CSV table of C-alpha atoms in Angstrom, one decimal:
chain,number,residue,atom,x,y,z
A,20,MET,CA,-56.7,-4.7,145.2
A,21,SER,CA,-54.0,-2.7,143.5
A,22,LYS,CA,-54.7,-0.2,140.9
A,23,MET,CA,-53.5,-0.3,137.4
A,24,HIS,CA,-52.5,2.6,135.1
A,25,VAL,CA,-55.1,3.0,132.3
A,26,LYS,CA,-54.5,4.9,129.0
A,27,LEU,CA,-57.1,5.2,126.4
A,28,THR,CA,-58.6,7.7,124.0
A,29,VAL,CA,-62.0,9.1,124.8
A,30,ASN,CA,-63.8,11.3,122.3
A,31,GLY,CA,-60.5,12.0,120.5
A,32,ALA,CA,-58.5,13.0,123.6
A,33,ALA,CA,-55.8,10.8,125.2
A,34,VAL,CA,-56.7,10.2,128.8
A,35,GLU,CA,-55.2,8.2,131.6
A,36,GLY,CA,-55.9,7.3,135.2
A,37,LEU,CA,-55.6,4.7,137.9
A,38,ALA,CA,-58.3,2.1,138.4
A,39,GLU,CA,-58.8,-1.4,139.8
A,40,PRO,CA,-58.8,-3.9,137.0
A,41,ARG,CA,-62.3,-4.9,137.9
A,42,THR,CA,-63.6,-1.4,137.5
A,43,LEU,CA,-66.2,-1.2,134.7
A,44,LEU,CA,-65.7,1.1,131.8
A,45,ILE,CA,-68.9,3.0,132.6
A,46,HIS,CA,-67.7,3.8,136.1
A,47,PHE,CA,-64.3,4.8,134.9
A,48,LEU,CA,-65.8,7.1,132.3
A,49,ARG,CA,-68.3,8.7,134.7
A,50,GLU,CA,-66.4,8.8,138.0
A,51,SER,CA,-62.8,9.1,137.0
A,52,LEU,CA,-63.1,11.1,133.8
A,53,GLY,CA,-66.3,13.0,134.3
A,54,VAL,CA,-67.8,11.8,131.0
A,55,THR,CA,-71.4,11.5,132.0
A,56,GLY,CA,-73.2,11.1,128.7
A,57,PRO,CA,-73.4,7.3,129.0
A,58,HIS,CA,-75.8,6.4,131.8
A,59,VAL,CA,-75.8,3.6,134.3
A,60,GLY,CA,-79.1,1.8,133.7
A,61,CYS,CA,-79.6,-1.9,134.4
A,62,GLU,CA,-75.9,-2.9,134.8
A,63,THR,CA,-76.7,-6.2,133.1
A,64,SER,CA,-76.3,-5.1,129.4
A,65,HIS,CA,-80.1,-5.3,128.8
A,66,CYS,CA,-81.0,-1.6,128.5
A,67,GLY,CA,-78.2,-0.1,126.4
A,68,ALA,CA,-78.1,3.3,128.3
A,69,CYS,CA,-74.4,2.8,128.7
A,70,THR,CA,-73.6,2.1,125.0
A,71,VAL,CA,-70.3,3.6,123.8
A,72,ASP,CA,-68.3,3.0,120.6
A,73,MET,CA,-65.0,1.1,121.4
A,74,ASP,CA,-62.6,0.7,118.5
A,75,GLY,CA,-65.4,0.9,116.0
A,76,ARG,CA,-67.9,-1.4,117.7
A,77,SER,CA,-70.9,-0.6,119.9
A,78,VAL,CA,-70.4,-2.0,123.4
A,79,LYS,CA,-72.3,-1.8,126.6
A,80,SER,CA,-69.8,-0.2,128.9
A,81,CYS,CA,-71.4,-1.8,132.0
A,82,THR,CA,-70.0,-5.1,130.8
A,83,VAL,CA,-66.5,-4.1,129.8
A,84,PHE,CA,-63.8,-3.9,132.4
A,85,VAL,CA,-61.5,-0.9,132.2
A,86,ALA,CA,-58.6,-3.3,131.9
A,87,GLN,CA,-60.2,-4.5,128.6
A,88,ALA,CA,-60.4,-1.0,127.3
A,89,ARG,CA,-56.7,-0.1,127.8
A,90,GLY,CA,-55.4,1.4,124.6
A,91,ALA,CA,-58.9,1.6,123.1
A,92,ASP,CA,-60.5,4.4,121.2
A,93,VAL,CA,-63.8,5.1,123.0
A,94,THR,CA,-66.5,7.5,121.7
A,95,THR,CA,-69.5,8.6,123.8
A,96,VAL,CA,-72.4,10.8,122.8
A,97,GLU,CA,-70.3,13.8,123.7
A,98,GLY,CA,-67.8,12.9,121.0
A,99,LEU,CA,-70.5,12.8,118.3
A,100,VAL,CA,-71.0,16.6,118.1
A,101,ASN,CA,-69.6,18.6,115.2
A,102,ALA,CA,-66.2,20.3,115.6
A,103,ASP,CA,-67.9,23.6,116.2
A,104,GLY,CA,-69.9,22.1,119.1
A,105,SER,CA,-73.2,22.0,117.1
A,106,LEU,CA,-75.3,18.8,117.0
A,107,SER,CA,-74.4,16.2,114.5
A,108,VAL,CA,-76.9,15.3,111.9
A,109,LEU,CA,-78.0,12.2,113.9
A,110,GLN,CA,-78.4,14.2,117.1
A,111,GLU,CA,-80.3,16.9,115.2
A,112,MET,CA,-82.7,14.3,113.7
A,113,PHE,CA,-83.4,12.9,117.2
A,114,ARG,CA,-84.3,16.4,118.3
A,115,GLU,CA,-86.3,17.2,115.2
A,116,HIS,CA,-88.2,14.0,115.1
A,117,HIS,CA,-88.9,13.9,118.8
A,118,GLY,CA,-86.8,10.7,119.2
A,119,LEU,CA,-86.5,11.2,122.9
A,120,GLN,CA,-88.7,12.0,125.9
A,121,CYS,CA,-87.1,11.7,129.3
A,122,GLY,CA,-83.7,11.5,127.7
A,123,PHE,CA,-82.3,8.7,129.9
A,124,CYS,CA,-81.7,6.2,127.1
A,125,THR,CA,-80.9,8.9,124.5
A,126,PRO,CA,-77.1,9.0,124.8
A,127,GLY,CA,-76.8,5.2,124.4
A,128,MET,CA,-79.5,5.2,121.7
A,129,ILE,CA,-77.7,7.9,119.6
A,130,THR,CA,-74.3,6.3,120.1
A,131,ARG,CA,-75.6,2.9,119.0
A,132,ALA,CA,-77.5,4.6,116.1
A,133,HIS,CA,-74.2,6.2,115.0
A,134,GLY,CA,-72.4,2.8,115.1
A,135,PHE,CA,-75.4,1.2,113.3
A,136,LEU,CA,-75.3,3.8,110.5
A,137,GLN,CA,-71.6,3.2,110.1
A,138,GLU,CA,-72.4,-0.5,109.6
A,139,ASN,CA,-75.4,0.1,107.4
A,140,PRO,CA,-75.6,3.6,105.9
A,141,THR,CA,-78.8,2.9,103.9
A,142,PRO,CA,-81.0,0.9,106.2
A,143,THR,CA,-84.7,-0.1,105.9
A,144,GLU,CA,-87.1,0.5,108.8
A,145,GLU,CA,-86.9,-3.2,109.6
A,146,GLU,CA,-83.1,-3.1,109.7
A,147,VAL,CA,-83.1,-0.1,112.0
A,148,ARG,CA,-85.5,-1.8,114.4
A,149,PHE,CA,-83.3,-5.0,114.4
A,150,GLY,CA,-80.0,-3.0,114.7
A,151,MET,CA,-81.3,-1.0,117.6
A,152,ALA,CA,-82.9,-3.9,119.4
A,153,GLY,CA,-80.3,-3.9,122.2
A,154,ASN,CA,-81.2,-0.4,123.3
A,155,LEU,CA,-84.4,0.0,125.3
A,156,CYS,CA,-86.6,3.0,125.7
A,157,ARG,CA,-89.4,3.1,128.2
A,158,CYS,CA,-91.0,6.4,127.0
A,159,THR,CA,-91.2,6.8,123.3
A,160,GLY,CA,-92.6,3.6,121.7
A,161,TYR,CA,-89.6,3.7,119.3
A,162,GLN,CA,-91.5,5.0,116.3
A,163,ASN,CA,-89.9,8.5,116.4
A,164,ILE,CA,-86.4,7.0,117.2
A,165,VAL,CA,-86.7,4.9,114.0
A,166,LYS,CA,-87.9,8.0,112.0
A,167,ALA,CA,-84.9,10.0,113.4
A,168,ILE,CA,-82.4,7.3,112.4
A,169,LEU,CA,-83.9,6.9,108.9
A,170,ALA,CA,-83.9,10.7,108.4
A,171,ALA,CA,-80.3,11.0,109.6
A,172,ALA,CA,-79.3,8.2,107.2
A,173,GLU,CA,-81.0,10.0,104.3
A,174,MET,CA,-79.4,13.3,105.1
A,175,MET,CA,-75.9,11.8,105.7
A,176,ASN,CA,-76.1,9.9,102.4
A,177,ALA,CA,-77.2,13.1,100.6
A,178,GLN,CA,-74.2,14.9,102.0
A,179,ASP,CA,-71.9,12.1,100.8
A,180,THR,CA,-73.2,12.1,97.3
A,181,PRO,CA,-70.9,14.0,94.9
A,182,SER,CA,-72.4,16.6,92.6
A,183,SER,CA,-73.4,15.2,89.2
A,184,THR,CA,-70.4,16.8,87.4
A,185,GLU,CA,-67.8,15.7,90.0
A,186,GLY,CA,-68.9,12.1,90.2
A,187,VAL,CA,-68.9,11.4,86.4
A,188,GLY,CA,-65.3,12.4,85.7
A,189,GLN,CA,-64.1,10.6,88.8
A,190,GLN,CA,-65.8,7.4,87.9
A,191,LYS,CA,-64.2,7.4,84.4
A,192,VAL,CA,-60.7,7.8,85.9
A,193,GLU,CA,-61.3,5.0,88.4
A,194,ALA,CA,-62.6,2.7,85.7
A,195,ALA,CA,-59.6,3.4,83.5
A,196,GLU,CA,-57.1,2.4,86.3
């Protein structure tokens, strides 16, 4: 089978390469680009270890052909770190709340949690459990993963809240327009 030229953005960097159209995105990321955060787990979309963000949506990269990802903006767990290389709030909360054990599911879990918190920045425990249902962990029992996501949501929302004097004036201007 002939190879096709593939261009996409991975973790903010434009990348390109050659691949057979039937190559799965997970294999292109890991084998062609050396992006090894997403893991190959079940290869049937059941476990979520391969979860990445593609154009603002969580996808299981073991079910996406690289041909489908041409031109896409893909973010993996490596792309979630802060600009200075430190852990993001979400990653730090997984560490602090012991939301990982063996670590195999963790990259997909964190990437999905990131996408989930973009969709629902103030989730309840039940909403977290439902939103993360497509990502399996065989070690933790999920309780600490849920705690980590809820703690991250709380911290991220606190960072986004304007100070009491900034927000008041801004709201009056917006209301007048």
